[in-house]
Structures are given as C-alpha cells and as structure tokens.
mmCIF file of C-alpha atoms and ligand atoms in Angstrom:
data_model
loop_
_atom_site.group_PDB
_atom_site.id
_atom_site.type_symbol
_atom_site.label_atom_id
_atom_site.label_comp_id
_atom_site.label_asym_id
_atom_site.label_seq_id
_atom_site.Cartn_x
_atom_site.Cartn_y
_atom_site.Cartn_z
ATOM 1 C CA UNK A 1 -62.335 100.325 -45.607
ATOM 2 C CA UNK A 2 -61.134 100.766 -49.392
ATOM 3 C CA UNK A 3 -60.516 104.550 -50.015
ATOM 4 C CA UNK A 4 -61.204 104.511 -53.965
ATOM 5 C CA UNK A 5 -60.333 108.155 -54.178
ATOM 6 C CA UNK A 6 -56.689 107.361 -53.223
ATOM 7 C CA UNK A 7 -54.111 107.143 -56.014
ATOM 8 C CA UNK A 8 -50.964 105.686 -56.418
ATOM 9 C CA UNK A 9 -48.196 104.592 -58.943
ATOM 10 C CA UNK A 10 -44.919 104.763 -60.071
ATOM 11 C CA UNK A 11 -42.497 107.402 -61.424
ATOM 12 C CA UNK A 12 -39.474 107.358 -63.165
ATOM 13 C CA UNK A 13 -37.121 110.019 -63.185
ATOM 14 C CA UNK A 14 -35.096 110.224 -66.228
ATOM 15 C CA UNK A 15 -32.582 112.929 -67.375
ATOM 16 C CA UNK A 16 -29.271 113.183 -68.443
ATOM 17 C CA UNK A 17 -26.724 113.815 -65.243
ATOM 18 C CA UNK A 18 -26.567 117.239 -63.415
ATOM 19 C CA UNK A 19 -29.861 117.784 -64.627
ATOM 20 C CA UNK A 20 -31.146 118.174 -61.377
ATOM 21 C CA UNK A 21 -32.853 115.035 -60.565
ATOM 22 C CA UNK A 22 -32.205 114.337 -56.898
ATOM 23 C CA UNK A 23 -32.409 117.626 -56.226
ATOM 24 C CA UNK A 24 -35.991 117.531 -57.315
ATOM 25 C CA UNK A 25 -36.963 114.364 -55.509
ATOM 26 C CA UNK A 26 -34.619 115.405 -51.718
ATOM 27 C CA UNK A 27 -36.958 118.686 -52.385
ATOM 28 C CA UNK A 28 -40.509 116.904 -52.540
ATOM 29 C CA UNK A 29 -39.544 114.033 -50.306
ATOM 30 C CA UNK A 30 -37.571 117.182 -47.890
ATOM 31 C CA UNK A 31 -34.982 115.347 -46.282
ATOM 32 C CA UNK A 32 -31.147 114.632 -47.805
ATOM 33 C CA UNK A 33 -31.572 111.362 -48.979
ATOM 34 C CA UNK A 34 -29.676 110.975 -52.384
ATOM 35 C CA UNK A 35 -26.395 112.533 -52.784
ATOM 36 C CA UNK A 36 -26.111 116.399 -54.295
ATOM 37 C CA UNK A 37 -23.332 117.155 -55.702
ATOM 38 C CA UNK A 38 -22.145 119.409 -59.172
ATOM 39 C CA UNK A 39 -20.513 116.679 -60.199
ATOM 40 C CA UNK A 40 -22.430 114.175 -62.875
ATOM 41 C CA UNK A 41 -22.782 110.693 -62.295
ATOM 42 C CA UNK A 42 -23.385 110.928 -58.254
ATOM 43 C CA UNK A 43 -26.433 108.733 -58.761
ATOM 44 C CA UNK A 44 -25.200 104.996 -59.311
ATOM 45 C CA UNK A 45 -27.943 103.086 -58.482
ATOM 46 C CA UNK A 46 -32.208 103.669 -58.217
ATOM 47 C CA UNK A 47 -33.141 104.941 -55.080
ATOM 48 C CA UNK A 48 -37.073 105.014 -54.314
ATOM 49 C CA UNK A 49 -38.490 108.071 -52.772
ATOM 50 C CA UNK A 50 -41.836 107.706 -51.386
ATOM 51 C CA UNK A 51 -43.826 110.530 -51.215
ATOM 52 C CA UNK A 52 -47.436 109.949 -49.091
ATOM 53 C CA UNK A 53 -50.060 112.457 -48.534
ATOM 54 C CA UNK A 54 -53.880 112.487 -47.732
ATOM 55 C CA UNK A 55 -55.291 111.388 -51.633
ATOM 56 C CA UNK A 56 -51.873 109.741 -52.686
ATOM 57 C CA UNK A 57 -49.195 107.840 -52.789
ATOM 58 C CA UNK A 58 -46.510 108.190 -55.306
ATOM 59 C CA UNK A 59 -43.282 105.960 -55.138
ATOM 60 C CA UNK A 60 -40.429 107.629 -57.327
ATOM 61 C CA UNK A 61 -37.601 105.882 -58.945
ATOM 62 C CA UNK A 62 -34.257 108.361 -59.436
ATOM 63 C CA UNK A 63 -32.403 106.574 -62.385
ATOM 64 C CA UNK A 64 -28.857 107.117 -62.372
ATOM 65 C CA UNK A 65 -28.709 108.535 -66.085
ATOM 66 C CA UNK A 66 -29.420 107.450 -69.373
ATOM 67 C CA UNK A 67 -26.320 107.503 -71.696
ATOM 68 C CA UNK A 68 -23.903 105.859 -73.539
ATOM 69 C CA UNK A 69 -21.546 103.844 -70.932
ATOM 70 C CA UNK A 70 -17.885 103.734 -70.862
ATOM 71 C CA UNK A 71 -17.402 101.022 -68.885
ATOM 72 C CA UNK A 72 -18.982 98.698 -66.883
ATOM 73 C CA UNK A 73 -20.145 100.447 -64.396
ATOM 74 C CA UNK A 74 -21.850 102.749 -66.880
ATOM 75 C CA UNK A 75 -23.427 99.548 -68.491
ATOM 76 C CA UNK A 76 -24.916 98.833 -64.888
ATOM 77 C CA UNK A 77 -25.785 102.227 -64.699
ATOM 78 C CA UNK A 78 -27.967 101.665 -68.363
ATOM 79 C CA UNK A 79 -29.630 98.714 -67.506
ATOM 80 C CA UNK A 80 -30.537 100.338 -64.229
ATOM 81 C CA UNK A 81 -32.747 103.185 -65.655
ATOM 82 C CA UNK A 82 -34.347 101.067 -68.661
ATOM 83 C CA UNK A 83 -35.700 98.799 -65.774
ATOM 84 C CA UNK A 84 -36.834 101.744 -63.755
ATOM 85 C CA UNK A 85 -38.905 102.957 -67.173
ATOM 86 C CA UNK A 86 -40.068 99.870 -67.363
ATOM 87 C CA UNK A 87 -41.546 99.415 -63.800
ATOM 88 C CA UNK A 88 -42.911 102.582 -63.822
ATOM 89 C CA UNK A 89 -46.933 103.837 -64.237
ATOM 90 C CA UNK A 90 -45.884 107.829 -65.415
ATOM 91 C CA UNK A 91 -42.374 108.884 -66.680
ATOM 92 C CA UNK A 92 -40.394 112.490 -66.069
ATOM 93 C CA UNK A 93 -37.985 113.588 -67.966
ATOM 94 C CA UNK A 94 -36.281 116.484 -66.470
ATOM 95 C CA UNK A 95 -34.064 118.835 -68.758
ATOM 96 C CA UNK A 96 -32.595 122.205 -67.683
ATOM 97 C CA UNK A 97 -32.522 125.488 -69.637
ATOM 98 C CA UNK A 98 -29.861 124.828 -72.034
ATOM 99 C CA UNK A 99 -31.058 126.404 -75.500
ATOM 100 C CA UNK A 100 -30.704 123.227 -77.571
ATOM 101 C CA UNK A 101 -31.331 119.934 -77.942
ATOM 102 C CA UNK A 102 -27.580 118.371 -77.511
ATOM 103 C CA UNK A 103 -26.940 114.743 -78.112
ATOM 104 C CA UNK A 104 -27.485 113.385 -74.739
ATOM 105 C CA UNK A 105 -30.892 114.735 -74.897
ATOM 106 C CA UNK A 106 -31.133 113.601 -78.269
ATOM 107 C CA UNK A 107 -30.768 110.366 -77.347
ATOM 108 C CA UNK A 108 -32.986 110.026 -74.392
ATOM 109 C CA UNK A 109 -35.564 111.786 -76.338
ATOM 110 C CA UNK A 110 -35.218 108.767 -79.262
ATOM 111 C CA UNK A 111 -35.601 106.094 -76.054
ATOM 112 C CA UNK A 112 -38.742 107.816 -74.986
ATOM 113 C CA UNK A 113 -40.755 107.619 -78.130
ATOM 114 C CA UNK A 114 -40.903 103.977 -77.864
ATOM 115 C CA UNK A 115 -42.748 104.703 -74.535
ATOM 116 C CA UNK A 116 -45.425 107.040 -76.352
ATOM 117 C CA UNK A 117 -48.623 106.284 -75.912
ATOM 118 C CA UNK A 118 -47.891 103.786 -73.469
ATOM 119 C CA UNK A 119 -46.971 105.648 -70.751
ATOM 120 C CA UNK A 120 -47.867 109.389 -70.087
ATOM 121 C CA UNK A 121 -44.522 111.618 -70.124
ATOM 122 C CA UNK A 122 -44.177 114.499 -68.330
ATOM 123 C CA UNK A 123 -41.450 116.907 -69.287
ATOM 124 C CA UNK A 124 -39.991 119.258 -66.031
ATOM 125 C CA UNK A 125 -37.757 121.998 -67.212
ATOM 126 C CA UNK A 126 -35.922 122.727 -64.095
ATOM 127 C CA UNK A 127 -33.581 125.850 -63.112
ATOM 128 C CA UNK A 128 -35.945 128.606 -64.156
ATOM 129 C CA UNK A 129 -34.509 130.444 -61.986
ATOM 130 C CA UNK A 130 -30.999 130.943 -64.091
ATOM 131 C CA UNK A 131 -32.974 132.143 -67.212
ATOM 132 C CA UNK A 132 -35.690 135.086 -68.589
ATOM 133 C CA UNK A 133 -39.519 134.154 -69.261
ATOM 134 C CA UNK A 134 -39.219 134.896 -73.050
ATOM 135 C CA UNK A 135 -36.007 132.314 -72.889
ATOM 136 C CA UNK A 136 -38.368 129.771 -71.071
ATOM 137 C CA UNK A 137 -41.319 130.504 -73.612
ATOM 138 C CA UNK A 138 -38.457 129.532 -76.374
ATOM 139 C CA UNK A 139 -37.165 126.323 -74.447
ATOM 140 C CA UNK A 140 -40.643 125.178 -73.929
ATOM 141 C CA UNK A 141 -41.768 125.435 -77.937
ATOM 142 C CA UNK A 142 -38.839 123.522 -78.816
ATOM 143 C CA UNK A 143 -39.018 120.532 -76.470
ATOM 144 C CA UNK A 144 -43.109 121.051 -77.747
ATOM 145 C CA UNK A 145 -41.972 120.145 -81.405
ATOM 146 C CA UNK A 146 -40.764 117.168 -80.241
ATOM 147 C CA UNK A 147 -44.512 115.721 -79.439
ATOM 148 C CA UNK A 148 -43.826 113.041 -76.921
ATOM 149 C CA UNK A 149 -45.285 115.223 -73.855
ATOM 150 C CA UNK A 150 -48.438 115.180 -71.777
ATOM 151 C CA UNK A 151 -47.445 118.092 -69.915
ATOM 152 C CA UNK A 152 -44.103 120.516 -69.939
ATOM 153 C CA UNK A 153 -43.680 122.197 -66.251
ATOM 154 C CA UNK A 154 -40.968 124.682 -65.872
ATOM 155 C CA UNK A 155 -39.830 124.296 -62.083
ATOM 156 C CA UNK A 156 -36.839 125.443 -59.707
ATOM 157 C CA UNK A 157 -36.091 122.419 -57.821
ATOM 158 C CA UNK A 158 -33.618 123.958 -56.039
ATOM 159 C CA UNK A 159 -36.141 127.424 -55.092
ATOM 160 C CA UNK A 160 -38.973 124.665 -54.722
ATOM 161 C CA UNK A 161 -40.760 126.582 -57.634
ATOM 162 C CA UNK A 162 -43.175 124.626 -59.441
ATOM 163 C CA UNK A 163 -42.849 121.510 -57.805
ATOM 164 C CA UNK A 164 -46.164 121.074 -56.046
ATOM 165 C CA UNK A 165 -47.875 121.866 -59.408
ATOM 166 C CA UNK A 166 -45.574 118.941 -60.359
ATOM 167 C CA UNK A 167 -47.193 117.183 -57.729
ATOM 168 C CA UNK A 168 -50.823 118.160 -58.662
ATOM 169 C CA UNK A 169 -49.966 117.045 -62.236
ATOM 170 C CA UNK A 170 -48.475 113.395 -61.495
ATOM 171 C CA UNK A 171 -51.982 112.345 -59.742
ATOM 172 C CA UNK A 172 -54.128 113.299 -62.662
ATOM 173 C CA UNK A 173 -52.054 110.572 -64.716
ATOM 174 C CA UNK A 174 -52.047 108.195 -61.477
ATOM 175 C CA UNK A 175 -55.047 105.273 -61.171
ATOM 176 C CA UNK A 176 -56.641 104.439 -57.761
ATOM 177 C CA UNK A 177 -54.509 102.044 -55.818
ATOM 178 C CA UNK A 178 -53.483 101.565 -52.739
ATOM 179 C CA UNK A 179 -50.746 102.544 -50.102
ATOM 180 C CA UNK A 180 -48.002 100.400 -50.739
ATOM 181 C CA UNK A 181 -45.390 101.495 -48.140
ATOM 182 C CA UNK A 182 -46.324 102.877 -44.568
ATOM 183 C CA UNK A 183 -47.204 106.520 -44.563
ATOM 184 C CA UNK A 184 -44.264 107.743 -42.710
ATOM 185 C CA UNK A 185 -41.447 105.835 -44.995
ATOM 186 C CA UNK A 186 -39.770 108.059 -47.612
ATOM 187 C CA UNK A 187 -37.169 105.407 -48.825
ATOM 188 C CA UNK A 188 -36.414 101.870 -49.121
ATOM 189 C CA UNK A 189 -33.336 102.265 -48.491
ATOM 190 C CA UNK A 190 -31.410 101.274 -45.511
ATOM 191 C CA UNK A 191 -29.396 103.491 -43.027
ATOM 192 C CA UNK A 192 -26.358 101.907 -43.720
ATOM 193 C CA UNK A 193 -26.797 102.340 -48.139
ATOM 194 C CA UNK A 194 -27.782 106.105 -46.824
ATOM 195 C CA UNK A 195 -24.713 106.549 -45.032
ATOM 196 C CA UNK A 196 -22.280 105.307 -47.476
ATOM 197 C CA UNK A 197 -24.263 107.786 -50.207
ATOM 198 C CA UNK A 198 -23.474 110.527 -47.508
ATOM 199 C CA UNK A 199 -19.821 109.846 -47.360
ATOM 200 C CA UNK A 200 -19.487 109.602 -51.137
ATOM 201 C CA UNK A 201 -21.207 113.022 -51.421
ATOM 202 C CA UNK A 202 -18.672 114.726 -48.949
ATOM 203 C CA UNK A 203 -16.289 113.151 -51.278
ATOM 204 C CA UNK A 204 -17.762 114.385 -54.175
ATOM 205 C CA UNK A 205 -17.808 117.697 -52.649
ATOM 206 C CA UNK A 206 -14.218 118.317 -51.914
ATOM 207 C CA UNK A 207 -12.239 116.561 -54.338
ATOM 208 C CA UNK A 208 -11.238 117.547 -58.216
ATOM 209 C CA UNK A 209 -12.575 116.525 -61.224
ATOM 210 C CA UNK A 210 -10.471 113.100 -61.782
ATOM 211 C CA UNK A 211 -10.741 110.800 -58.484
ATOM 212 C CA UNK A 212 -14.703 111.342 -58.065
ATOM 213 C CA UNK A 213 -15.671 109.089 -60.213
ATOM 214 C CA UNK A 214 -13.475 105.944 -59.009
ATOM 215 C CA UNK A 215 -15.190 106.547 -55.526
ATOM 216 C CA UNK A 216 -16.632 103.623 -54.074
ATOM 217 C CA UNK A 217 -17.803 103.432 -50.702
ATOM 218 C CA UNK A 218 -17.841 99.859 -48.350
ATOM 219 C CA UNK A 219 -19.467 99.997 -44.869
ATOM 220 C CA UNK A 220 -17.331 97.543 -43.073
ATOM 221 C CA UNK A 221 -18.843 98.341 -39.726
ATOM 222 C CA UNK A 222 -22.046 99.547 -38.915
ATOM 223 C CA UNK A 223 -23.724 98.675 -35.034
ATOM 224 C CA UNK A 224 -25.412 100.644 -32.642
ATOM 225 C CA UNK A 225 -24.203 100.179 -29.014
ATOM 226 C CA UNK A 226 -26.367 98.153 -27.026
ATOM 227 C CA UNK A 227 -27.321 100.260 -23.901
ATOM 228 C CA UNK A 228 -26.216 104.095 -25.454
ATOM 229 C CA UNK A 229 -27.879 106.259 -28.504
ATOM 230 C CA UNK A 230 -24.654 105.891 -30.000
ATOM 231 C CA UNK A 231 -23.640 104.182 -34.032
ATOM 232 C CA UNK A 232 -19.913 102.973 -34.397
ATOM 233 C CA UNK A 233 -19.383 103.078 -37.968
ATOM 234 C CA UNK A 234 -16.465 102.031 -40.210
ATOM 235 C CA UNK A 235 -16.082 102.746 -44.070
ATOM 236 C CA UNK A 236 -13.650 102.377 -46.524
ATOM 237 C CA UNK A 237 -12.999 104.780 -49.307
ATOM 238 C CA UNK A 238 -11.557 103.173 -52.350
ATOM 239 C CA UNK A 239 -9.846 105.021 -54.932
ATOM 240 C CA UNK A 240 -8.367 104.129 -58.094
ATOM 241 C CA UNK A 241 -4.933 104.379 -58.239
ATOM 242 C CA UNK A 242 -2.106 105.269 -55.562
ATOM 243 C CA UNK A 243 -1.737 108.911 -56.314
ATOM 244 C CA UNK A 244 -5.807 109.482 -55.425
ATOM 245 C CA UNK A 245 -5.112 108.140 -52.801
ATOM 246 C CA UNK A 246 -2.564 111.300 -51.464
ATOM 247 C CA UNK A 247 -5.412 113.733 -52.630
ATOM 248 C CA UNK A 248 -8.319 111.751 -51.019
ATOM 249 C CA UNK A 249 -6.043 112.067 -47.169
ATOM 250 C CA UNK A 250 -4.493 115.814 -47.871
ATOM 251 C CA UNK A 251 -2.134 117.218 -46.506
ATOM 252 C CA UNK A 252 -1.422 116.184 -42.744
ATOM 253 C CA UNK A 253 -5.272 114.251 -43.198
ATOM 254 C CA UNK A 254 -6.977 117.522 -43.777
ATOM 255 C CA UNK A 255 -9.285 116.143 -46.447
ATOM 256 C CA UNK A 256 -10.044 112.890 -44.916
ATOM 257 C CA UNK A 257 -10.956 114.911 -41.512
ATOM 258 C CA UNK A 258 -12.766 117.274 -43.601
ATOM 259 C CA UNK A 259 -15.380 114.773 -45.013
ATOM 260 C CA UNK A 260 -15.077 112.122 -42.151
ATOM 261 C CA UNK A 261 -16.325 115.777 -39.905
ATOM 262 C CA UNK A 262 -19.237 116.548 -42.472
ATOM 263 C CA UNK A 263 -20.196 112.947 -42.662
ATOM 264 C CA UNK A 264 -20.330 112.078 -39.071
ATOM 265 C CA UNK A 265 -22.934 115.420 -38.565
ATOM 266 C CA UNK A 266 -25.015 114.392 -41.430
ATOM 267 C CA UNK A 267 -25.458 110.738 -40.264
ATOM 268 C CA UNK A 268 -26.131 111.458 -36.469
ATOM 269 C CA UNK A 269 -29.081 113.897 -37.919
ATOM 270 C CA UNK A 270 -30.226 110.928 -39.930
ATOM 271 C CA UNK A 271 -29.753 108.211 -37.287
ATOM 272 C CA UNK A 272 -30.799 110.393 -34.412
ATOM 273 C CA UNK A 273 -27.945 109.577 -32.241
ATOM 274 C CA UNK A 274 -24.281 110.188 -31.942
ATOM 275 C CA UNK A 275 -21.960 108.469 -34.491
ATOM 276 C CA UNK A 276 -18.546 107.693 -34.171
ATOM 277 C CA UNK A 277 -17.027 107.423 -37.514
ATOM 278 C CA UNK A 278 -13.569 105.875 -39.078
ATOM 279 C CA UNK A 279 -12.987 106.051 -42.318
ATOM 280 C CA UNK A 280 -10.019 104.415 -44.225
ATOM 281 C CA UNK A 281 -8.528 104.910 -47.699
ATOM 282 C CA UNK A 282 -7.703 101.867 -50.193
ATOM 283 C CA UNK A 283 -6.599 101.683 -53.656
ATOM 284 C CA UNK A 284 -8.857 99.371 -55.987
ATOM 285 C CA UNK A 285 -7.076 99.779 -58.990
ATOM 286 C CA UNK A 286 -9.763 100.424 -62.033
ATOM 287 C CA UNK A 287 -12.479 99.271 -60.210
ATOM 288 C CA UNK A 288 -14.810 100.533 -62.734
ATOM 289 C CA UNK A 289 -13.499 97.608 -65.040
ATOM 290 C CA UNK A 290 -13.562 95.320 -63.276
ATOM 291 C CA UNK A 291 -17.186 93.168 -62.901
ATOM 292 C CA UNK A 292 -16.975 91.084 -59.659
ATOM 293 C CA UNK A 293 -15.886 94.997 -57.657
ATOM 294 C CA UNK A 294 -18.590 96.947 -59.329
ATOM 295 C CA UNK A 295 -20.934 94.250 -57.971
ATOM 296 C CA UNK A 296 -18.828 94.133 -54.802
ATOM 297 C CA UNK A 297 -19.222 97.830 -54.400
ATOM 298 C CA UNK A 298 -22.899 97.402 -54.298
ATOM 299 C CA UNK A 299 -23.801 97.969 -57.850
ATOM 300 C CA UNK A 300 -25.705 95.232 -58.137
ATOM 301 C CA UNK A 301 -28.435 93.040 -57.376
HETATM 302 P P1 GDP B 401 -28.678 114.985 -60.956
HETATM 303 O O1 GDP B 401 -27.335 114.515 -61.430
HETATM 304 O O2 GDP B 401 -29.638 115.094 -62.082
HETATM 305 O O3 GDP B 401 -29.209 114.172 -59.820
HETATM 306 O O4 GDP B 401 -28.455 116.496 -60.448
HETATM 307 P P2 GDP B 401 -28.284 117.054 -58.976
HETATM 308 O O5 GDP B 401 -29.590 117.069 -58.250
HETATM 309 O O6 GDP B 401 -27.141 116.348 -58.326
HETATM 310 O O7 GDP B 401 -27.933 118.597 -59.301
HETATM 311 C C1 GDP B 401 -26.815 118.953 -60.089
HETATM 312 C C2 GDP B 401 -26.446 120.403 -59.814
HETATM 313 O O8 GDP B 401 -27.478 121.302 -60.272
HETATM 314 C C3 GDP B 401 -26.248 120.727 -58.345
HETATM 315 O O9 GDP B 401 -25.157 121.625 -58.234
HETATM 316 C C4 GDP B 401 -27.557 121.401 -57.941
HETATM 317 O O10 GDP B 401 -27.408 122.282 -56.867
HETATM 318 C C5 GDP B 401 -27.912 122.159 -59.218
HETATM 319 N N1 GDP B 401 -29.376 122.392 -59.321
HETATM 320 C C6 GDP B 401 -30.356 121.495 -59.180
HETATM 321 N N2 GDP B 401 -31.577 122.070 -59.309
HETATM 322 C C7 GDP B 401 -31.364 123.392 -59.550
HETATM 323 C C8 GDP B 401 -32.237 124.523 -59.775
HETATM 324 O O11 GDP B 401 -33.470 124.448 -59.763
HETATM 325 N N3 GDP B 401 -31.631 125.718 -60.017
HETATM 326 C C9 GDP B 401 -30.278 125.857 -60.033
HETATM 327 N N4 GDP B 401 -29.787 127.069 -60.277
HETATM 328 N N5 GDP B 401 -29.433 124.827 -59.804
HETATM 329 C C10 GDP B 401 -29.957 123.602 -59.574
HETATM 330 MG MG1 MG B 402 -28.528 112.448 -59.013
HETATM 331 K K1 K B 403 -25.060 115.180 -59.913
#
C-alpha cells in the first residue's frame, strides 16, 4: 500500500567548522555516530544520518565545511559539501551566536544565494544556551537582513533545545516520497568507517592543537571471530612528521593507552560485543599534500 502522507527528502548540513553540526545530527539521530570534538575540521568526509519516524523519512548529509582550502585535503573537503548541496531537497545552515557576520560566514552566505529560490534554506542558530534572549533577538534580525531564509530556529543542540521544532519544520518543506532506507538504519556507513571516526575522535580529544589535523586513520584489520561475540581490530594512526609521533605514544605509551582504552569501550557499545584493539603509530610525512594518501586515507571515492 502507498502511504501518500509520508514524506521524505534530503538535507544538507552546511556551516562553517565547530559550528555544531554533528552535534546536531548525533542529537536527532541519538547515537555517537560522527566524531565530536572542539577541534574544527573533525568532519572529513559526508556522513548520512537517517532519521525515520511514523510520517517521515529524512536522510541528512553532514558536509565537512565550506571554506577556503589549504591544501588538498581541504579541496576534497570543498568539493565534498558543494555535492552534498547539490543532492539535497532542503538546505541548513547552522551558525552559532557569534555577534557578526565574519568572513567564513560571509562566504557561505554568498554560496547560498545561488541556491535561493531553488531550494528552501533553513537557518539553525545553535548554542542558545551560551547567550541572553535580547542577544538572540539581535542575532536573529541580522542573519534576517540577509533574506535568503525560509525559517531561522534558534536551537541548543547540545541541551536538545529546539531541535524537534527543527524536525517539525524540515517536513513542511519535504514532498511525499517514500522510505528509502529500512526504518531501523541511521547511517550508511559501515562499522569499520565508524570505528576509525571513533579512534580519530579519541585522538582529537587528547592531543594539542598541531598534530590533529595530520590524523589519518587506516583499519588494517577488522574480523569478528567465528564462534565468539568477539571483533579483533587493528588500526594505524598516521601522523605527520616524527616528532607527532612522540606526542601521539606519551610518555611510557600513556596517550596511545589512553585513546586505544576509550576507543575499544566505544566500539564494543557500537558492535555489541567485545573488541580487542591494537593500534600502531606511523609517520606519513605531509600527507595532506600529497593526492594518492588523501585518497588512500579514505578521502575519496
Ligand atoms: P562541527 O564541526 O560543526 O561538526 O561541530 P561539533 O558538533 O564538532 O561541535 C563543536 C563544539 O561545539 C563541540 O565542543 C561541541 O560540544 C560544542 N557544541 C555543539 N553544540 C553546542 C550547543 O548547543 N551549545 C554549546 N554550548 N556547545 C555546543
Ligand atoms: Mg563535524
Ligand atoms: K568539530
């Protein structure tokens, strides 16, 4: 039987980094899917969330950031969130409460008014929960001036404030369709792409500002033991140059235990079994520059 009261479509989640993005979609999707972390530029690649209830389904694309790239992972990066905008049915552009429009927004802002009137844009101000009403009311009228937006929705992704009036919102703008995934998938991605995005996130967490961003993460091993609920897993960390590499172990291994620990918990909650994870550091030197690793890596398709 064709339900033609059930909705579905596409959204694309643009914003410039830290932002808040996959903290909006782990919170309406509620499991840990794409990395967290303070850091910018932890999203590298789209990851579709699929979120499925009784009148809808709506598949969401998290774009790894719109801006200017340095390099060529950052040019991957690009390409990667125009084609998400392009596939999409409904954009969102999330901001947070900073009091003026800075460049990066500026910019994003100039790539969605060729989208105007084409697609409807929603704009989600997220992190309320830092600021005062009357500084919302102000940070609303001037993203207003900029007349590109169907709706403007102050949320806390992080409180889950606002976000099922996001919800509400996205399936006025969606058309009937039909259910394009199973009901119970959230993501099309596979265990093994969500458990090198949960090692890169511990990795994220712990280390300074510099070695971060030359983390790339290769599953060398992944298998699940034929006749016991149990993964063996192997990874390797690469870094960019030699002296990461010291950080990335710590002293006497105290890093490396410290995320290969967090890790391990994280994926035997996801895989529902026990994991038994070794993880090894190697130096890629400049990775980022280098085309056939950033495709090795995974950033590519
Ligand atoms: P992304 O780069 O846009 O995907 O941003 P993330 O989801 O990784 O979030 C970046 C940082 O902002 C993290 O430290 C989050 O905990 C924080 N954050 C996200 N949403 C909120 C929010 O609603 N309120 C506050 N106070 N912090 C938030
Ligand atoms: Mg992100
Ligand atoms: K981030």
């Amino acid at each position: 039987m064709i339900d033609n009261n059930f909705k579905s479509g596409y959204v694309s989640v643009v914003g410039r980094p830290n932002v808040g993005k996959s903290t909006l979609l782990n919170a309406i999707i509620g499991e840990k899917i794409s990395a967290i972390s303070s850091k910018p530029q932890t999203t590298r690649q789209n990851i579709t969330f699929i979120h499925t209830d009784d009148d809808s389904q709506i598949i969401f694309l998290d774009t790894p950031g719109i801006q200017r790239p340095k390099n060529k992972l950052g040019e991957f990066m690009l390409t990667e969130s125009k084609e998400s905008i392009d596939e999409a049915d409904v954009i969102t552009y999330i901001v947070d409460t900073s009091k003026r429009i800075g460049k990066a927004e500026r910019s994003i802002i100039d790539i969605l008014k060729e989208y105007e009137g084409k697609l409807p844009i929603i704009l989600l101000i997220n992190k309320v929960d830092t600021i005062k009403k009357d500084e919302l009311l102000e940070i609303i009228s001037m993203y207003a001036k900029e007349e590109i937006f169907n709706e403007i929705i102050p949320i806390s992704a992080m409180k889950n404030d606002g976000v099922d009036i996001y919800i509400e919102t996205l399936k006025k703008y969606l058309k009937p369709g039909p259910m394009y995934y199973p009901e119970d998938m959230i993501t099309d991605k596979n265990e093994r792409f969500i458990v090198a995005e949960i090692i890169r996130e511990k990795g994220l967490r712990y280390l300074n500002e510099e070695v971060p961003h030359g983390l790339a993460i290769s599953i060398e091993k992944f298998k699940k033991r034929e006749d016991k609920n149990i993964y063996d897993i192997e990874a390797n960390i690469y870094v960019e140059r030699d002296s990461h590499k010291g950080i990335l172990i710590g002293k006497s291994g105290s890093m490396l235990k410290r995320i290969g620990t967090e890790a391990r918990e994280d994926a035997e909650k996801l895989l529902d079994a026990k994991v038994n994870l070794q993880i090894w550091v190697k130096v890629e030197k400049n990775w980022r520059e280098r085309d056939n690793l950033v495709k090795r890596f995974g950033y590519d398709k």
